[in-house]
Coordinates of C-alpha atoms and ligand atoms in Angstrom, one line a residue:
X6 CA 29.0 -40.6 -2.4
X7 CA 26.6 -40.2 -5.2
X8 CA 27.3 -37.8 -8.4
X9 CA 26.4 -34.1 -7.9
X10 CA 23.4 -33.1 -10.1
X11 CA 23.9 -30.6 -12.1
X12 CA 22.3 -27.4 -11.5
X13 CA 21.3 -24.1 -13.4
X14 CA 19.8 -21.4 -11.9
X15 CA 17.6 -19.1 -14.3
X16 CA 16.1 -16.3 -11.6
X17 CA 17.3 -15.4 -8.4
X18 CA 15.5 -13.1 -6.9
X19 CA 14.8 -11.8 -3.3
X20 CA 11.7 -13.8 -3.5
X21 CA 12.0 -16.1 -6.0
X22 CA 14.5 -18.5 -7.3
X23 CA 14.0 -20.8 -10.6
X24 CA 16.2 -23.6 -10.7
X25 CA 16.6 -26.2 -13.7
X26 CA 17.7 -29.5 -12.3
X27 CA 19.3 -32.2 -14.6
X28 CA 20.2 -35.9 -12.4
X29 CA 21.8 -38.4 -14.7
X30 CA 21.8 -42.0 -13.5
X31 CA 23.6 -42.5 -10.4
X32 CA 23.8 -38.8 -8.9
X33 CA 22.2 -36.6 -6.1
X34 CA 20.8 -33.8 -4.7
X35 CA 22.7 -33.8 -1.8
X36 CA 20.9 -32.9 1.6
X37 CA 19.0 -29.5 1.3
X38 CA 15.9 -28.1 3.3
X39 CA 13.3 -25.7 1.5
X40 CA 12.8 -22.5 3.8
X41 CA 9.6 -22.2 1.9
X42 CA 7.0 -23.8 -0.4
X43 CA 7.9 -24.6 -4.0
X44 CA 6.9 -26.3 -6.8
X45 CA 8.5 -28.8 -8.9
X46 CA 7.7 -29.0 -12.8
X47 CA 9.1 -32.0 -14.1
X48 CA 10.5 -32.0 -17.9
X49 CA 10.8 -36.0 -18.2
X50 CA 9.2 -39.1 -17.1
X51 CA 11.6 -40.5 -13.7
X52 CA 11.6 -42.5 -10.8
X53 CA 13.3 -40.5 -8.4
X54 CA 14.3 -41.9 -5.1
X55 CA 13.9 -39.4 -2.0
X56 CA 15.5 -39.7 1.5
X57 CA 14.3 -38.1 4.7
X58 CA 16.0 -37.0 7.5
X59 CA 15.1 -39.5 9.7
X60 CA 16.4 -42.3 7.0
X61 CA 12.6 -42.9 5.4
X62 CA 13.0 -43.5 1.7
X63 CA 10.3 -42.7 -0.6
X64 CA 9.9 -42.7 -4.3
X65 CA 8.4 -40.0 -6.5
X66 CA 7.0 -40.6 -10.3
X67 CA 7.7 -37.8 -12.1
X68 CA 5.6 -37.3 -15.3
X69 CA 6.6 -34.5 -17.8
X70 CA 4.7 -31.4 -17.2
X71 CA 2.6 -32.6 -14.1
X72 CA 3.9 -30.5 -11.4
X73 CA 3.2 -30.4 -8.0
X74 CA 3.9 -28.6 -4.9
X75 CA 5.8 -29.1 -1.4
X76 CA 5.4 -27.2 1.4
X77 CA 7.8 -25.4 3.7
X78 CA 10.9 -26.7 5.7
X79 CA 10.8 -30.0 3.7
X80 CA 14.0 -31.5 4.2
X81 CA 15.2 -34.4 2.0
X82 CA 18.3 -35.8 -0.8
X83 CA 16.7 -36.8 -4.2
X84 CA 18.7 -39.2 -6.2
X85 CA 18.2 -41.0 -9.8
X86 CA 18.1 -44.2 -10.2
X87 CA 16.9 -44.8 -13.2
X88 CA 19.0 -45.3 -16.2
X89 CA 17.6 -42.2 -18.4
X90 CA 18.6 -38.7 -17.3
X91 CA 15.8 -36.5 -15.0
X92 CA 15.2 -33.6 -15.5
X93 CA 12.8 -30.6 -13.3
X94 CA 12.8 -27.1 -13.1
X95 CA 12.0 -25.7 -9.6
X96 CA 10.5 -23.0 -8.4
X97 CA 10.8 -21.8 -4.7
X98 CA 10.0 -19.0 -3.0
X99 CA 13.2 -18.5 -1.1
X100 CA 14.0 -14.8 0.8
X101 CA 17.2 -13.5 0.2
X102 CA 18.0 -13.2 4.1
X103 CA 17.5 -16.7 4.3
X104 CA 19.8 -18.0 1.3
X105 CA 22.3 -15.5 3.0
X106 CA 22.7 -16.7 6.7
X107 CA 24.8 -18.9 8.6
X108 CA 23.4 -20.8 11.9
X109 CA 24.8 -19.3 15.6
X110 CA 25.7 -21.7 18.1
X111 CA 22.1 -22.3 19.1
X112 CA 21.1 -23.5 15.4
X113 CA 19.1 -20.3 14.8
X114 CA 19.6 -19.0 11.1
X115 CA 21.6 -15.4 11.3
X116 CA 22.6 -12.5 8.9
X117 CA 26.5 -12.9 7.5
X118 CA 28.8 -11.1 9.2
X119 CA 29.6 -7.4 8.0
X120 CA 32.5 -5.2 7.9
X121 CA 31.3 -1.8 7.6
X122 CA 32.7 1.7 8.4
X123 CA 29.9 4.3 8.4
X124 CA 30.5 6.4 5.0
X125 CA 29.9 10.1 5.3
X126 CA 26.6 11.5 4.8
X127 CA 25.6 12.1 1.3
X128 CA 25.9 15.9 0.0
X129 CA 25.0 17.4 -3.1
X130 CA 27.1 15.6 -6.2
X131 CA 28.9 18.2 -8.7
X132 CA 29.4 15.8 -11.6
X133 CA 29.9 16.2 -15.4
X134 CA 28.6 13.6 -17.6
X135 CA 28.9 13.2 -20.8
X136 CA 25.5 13.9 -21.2
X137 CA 24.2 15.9 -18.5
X138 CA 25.7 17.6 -15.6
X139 CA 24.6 17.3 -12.2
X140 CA 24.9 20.6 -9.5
X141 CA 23.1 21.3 -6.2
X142 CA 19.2 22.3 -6.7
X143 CA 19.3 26.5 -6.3
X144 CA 16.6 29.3 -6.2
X145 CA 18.0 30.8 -9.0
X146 CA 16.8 27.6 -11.2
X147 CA 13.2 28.4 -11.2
X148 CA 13.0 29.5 -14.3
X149 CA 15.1 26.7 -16.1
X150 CA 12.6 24.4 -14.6
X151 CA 9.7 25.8 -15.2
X152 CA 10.3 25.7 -18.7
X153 CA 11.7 22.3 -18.9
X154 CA 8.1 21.2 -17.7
X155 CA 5.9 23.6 -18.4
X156 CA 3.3 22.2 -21.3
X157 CA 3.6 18.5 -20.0
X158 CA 1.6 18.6 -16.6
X159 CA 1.7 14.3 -16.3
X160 CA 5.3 14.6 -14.8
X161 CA 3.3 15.9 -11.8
X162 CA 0.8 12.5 -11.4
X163 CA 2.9 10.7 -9.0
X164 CA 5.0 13.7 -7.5
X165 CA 3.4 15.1 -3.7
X166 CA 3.8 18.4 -5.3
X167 CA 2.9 20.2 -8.4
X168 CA 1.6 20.3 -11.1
X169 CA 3.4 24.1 -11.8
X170 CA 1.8 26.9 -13.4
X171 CA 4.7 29.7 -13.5
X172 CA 8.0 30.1 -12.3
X173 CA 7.1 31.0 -9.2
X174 CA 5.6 27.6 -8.6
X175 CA 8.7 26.1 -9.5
X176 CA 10.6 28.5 -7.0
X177 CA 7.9 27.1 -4.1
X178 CA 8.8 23.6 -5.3
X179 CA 12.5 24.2 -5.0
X180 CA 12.1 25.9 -2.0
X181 CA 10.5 22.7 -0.4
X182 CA 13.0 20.6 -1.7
X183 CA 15.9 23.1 -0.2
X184 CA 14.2 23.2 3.2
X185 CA 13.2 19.5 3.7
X186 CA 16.4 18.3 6.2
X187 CA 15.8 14.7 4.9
X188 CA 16.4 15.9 1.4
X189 CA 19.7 16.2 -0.9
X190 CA 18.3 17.9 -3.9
X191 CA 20.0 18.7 -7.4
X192 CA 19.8 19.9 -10.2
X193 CA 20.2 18.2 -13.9
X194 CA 21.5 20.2 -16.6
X195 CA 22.3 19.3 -20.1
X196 CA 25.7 20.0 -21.2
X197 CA 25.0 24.0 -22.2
X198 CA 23.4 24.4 -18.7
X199 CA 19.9 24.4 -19.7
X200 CA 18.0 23.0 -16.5
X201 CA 15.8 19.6 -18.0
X202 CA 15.5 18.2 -14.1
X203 CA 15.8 17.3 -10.7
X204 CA 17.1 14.3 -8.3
X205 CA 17.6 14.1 -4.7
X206 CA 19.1 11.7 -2.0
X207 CA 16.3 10.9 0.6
X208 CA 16.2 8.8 3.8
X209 CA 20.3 9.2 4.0
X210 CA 21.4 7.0 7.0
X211 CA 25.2 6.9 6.9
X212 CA 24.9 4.7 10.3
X213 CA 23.9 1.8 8.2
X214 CA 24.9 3.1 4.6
X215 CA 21.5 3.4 3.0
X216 CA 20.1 5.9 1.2
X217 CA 17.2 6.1 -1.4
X218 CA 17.1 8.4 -4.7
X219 CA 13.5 9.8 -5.3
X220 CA 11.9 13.5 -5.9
X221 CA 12.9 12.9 -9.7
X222 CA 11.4 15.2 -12.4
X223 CA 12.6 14.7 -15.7
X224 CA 11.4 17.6 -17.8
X225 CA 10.8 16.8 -22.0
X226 CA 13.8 16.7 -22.8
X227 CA 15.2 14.1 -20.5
X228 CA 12.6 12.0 -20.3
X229 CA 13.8 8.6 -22.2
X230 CA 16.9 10.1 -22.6
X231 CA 20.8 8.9 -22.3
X232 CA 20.9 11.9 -20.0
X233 CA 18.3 10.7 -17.7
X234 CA 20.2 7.2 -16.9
X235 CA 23.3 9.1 -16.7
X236 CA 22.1 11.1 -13.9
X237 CA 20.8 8.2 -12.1
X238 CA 24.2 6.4 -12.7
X239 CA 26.0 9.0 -11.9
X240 CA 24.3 9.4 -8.2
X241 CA 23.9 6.2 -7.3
X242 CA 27.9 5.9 -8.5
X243 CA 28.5 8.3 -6.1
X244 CA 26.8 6.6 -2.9
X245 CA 28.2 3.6 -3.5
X246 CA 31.8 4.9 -3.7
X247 CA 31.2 6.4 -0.2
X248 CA 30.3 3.0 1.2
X249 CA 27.0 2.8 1.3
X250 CA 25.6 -0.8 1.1
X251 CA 21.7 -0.4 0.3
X252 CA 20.4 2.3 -2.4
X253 CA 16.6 2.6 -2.8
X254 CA 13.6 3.4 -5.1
X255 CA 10.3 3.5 -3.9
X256 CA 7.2 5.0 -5.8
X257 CA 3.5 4.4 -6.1
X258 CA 2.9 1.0 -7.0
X259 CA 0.5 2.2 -9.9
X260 CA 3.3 4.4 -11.5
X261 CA 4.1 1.6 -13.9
X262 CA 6.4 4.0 -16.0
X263 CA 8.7 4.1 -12.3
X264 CA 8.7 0.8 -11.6
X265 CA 9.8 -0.2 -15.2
X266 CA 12.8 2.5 -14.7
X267 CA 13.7 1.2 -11.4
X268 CA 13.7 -2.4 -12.5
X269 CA 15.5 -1.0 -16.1
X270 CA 18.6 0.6 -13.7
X271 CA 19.6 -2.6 -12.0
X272 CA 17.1 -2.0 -9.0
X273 CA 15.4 -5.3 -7.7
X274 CA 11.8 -5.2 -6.0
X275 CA 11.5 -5.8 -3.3
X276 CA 7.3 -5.9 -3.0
X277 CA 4.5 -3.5 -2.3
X278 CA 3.5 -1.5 1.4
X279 CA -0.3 -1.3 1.1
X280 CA -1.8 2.2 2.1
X281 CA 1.7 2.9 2.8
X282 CA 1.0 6.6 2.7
X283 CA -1.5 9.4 1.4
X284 CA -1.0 12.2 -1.2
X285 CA -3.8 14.9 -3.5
X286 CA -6.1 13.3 -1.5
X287 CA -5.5 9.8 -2.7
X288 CA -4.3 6.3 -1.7
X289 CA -0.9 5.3 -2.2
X290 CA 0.5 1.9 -2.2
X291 CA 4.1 2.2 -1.8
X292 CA 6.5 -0.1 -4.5
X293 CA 10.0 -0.4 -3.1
X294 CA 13.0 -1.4 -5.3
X295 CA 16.9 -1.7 -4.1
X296 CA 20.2 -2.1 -4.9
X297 CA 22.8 -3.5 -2.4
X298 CA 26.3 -3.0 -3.0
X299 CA 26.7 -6.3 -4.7
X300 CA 24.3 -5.7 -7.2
X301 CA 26.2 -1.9 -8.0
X302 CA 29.1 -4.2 -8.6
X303 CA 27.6 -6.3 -11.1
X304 CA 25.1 -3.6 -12.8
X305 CA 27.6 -0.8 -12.7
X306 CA 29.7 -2.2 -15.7
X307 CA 26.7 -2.3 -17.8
X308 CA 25.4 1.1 -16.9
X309 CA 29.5 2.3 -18.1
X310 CA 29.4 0.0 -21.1
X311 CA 25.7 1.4 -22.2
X312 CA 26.5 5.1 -21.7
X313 CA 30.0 4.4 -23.7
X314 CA 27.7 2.8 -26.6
X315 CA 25.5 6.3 -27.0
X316 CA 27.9 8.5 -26.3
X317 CA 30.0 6.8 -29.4
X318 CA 26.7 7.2 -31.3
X319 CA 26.0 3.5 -31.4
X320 CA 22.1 2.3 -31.9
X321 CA 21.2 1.4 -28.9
X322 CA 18.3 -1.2 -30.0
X323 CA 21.6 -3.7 -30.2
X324 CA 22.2 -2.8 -26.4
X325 CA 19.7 -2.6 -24.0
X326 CA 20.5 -1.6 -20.9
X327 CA 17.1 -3.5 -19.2
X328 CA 18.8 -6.6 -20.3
X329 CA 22.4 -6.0 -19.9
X330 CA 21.5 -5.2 -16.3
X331 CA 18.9 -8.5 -15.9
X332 CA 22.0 -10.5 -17.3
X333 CA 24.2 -8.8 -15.0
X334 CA 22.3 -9.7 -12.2
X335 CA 21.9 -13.4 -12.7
X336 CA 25.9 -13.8 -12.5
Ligands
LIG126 NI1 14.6 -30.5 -2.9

């Protein structure tokens, strides 16, 4: 049996995975089918020999920088040759289902198996942070939030409701927030009980442990805070301690401040519903992000160690918690 190559994989997303492949002299690929089209971007000059299934053998030039493209379901080993190391980074599409199946009895590609008890369904969160506290949403916060927002009417853009004008605007607005049944709204306080925002569960279906945070409005003074991350940590904490096993973030694909935040809490996308829905009389293309449990386990540890680093007053330029969480993620 020929050497293994040696492998390093620098993304892995749902959609996309980027793989840097080194083959010194003598060693393989090993037998592997692409699910989907890639393309190969080769880093030195090679002579790489490529078997087929059926036992064809072919051989591929490789010249640095010219890369070129396969398409799906190729099935093949590659193996070098040539005395001088080869060396190609690869870039497939690949779905995360696929990369995460096993084949049934009739060679069909299926999902893993899952052990799963159905969590209970998500209520309000009472939590204290160490930077903000998180209650269930009440009437009697109408006033706290208008003036957390009142004077900055862009929180509003991307929201189905709003922009406020008084506090009894806010009152309507936590009133539709109280009465929607497919809504788990709180509150965000700072530490002194000043009202700076709002979060809710959505979409909770214990049945098959998802649930998606959304309805967020982060008065002034939370927005770019350490609070505002801790409330988000803090809630999706909370789900995942129940059980759940999917956690999502959807907003309008335009909303680029949203997406970044998603993408900045450990949330991966997962691609865009076109005219997905309609709100103020507009178009909206719906951006969905996730978390599964296995990512919480990885990001979760970065979201503790970042909130430990502000709350001890450290500059947080040394620590960012988009990277922390990208690096996390690539384990
Ligand atoms: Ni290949």
């Amino acid at each position: 049996m020929d050497a293994a190559a040696l492998s390093a994989v620098q993304i892995d997303s749902p959609h996309v995975r980027v793989t840097r492949w080194d083959l010194p002299q003598g060693s393989s690929t090993g037998p592997h089918i692409h699910p989907f089209e890639y393309v190969v971007v080769p880093l030195s000059a090679g002579l790489m020999r490529v078997s087929l299934p059926d036992g064809t053998q072919m051989e591929n030039h490789l010249v640095p920088g010219r890369c070129y493209s396969r398409p799906a379901g190729t099935e093949h080993d590659v193996r070098n040759d040539d005395p001088e190391p080869v060396s190609f980074v690869e870039v497939e599409q690949c779905e995360h289902s696929v990369r995460h199946s096993r084949l049934n009895e009739s060679g069909a590609p299926v999902g893993l198996p899952v052990e799963f008890t159905a969590p209970p369904p998500l209520e309000t969160v009472t939590a204290h942070g160490q930077f903000v506290k998180l209650a269930p949403l009440l009437p009697e916060h109408a006033h706290g939030l208008w003036e957390a927002v009142r004077g900055d009417p862009g929180i509003w853009t991307y929201l189905p409701h709003g922009p406020i004008h008084s506090v009894a605007d806010a009152a309507q607005v936590i009133d539709a927030l109280r009465n929607d049944p497919g809504c788990v709204p709180h509150v965000i306080t700072d530490l002194a009980g000043r009202v700076c925002g709002t979060a809710s569960y959505l979409r909770v279906q214990p049945s098959i442990g998802t649930a998606e945070v959304g309805s967020i409005v982060f008065g002034t003074s939370l927005q770019r805070s350490y609070g505002a991350t801790e409330a988000m940590t803090l809630l999706a904490a909370h789900a995942f301690g129940l059980g759940y096993r999917r956690y999502e973030w959807k907003c309008d694909s335009l909303n680029a401040a949203s997406c970044a935040a998603a993408l900045r809490l450990g949330f991966r996308p997962e691609g865009v519903w076109r005219n997905a829905t309609m709100y103020k009389g507009r178009n909206r293309d719906t951006a969905w992000f996730a978390m599964t449990d296995d990512d919480w386990v990885r990001v979760e540890p970065a979201h503790r160690a970042w909130l430990a680093a502000a709350a001890g007053g450290n500059p947080t330029q040394a620590f960012r918690l988009s990277e922390a969480v990208a690096n996390a993620l690539q384990q």
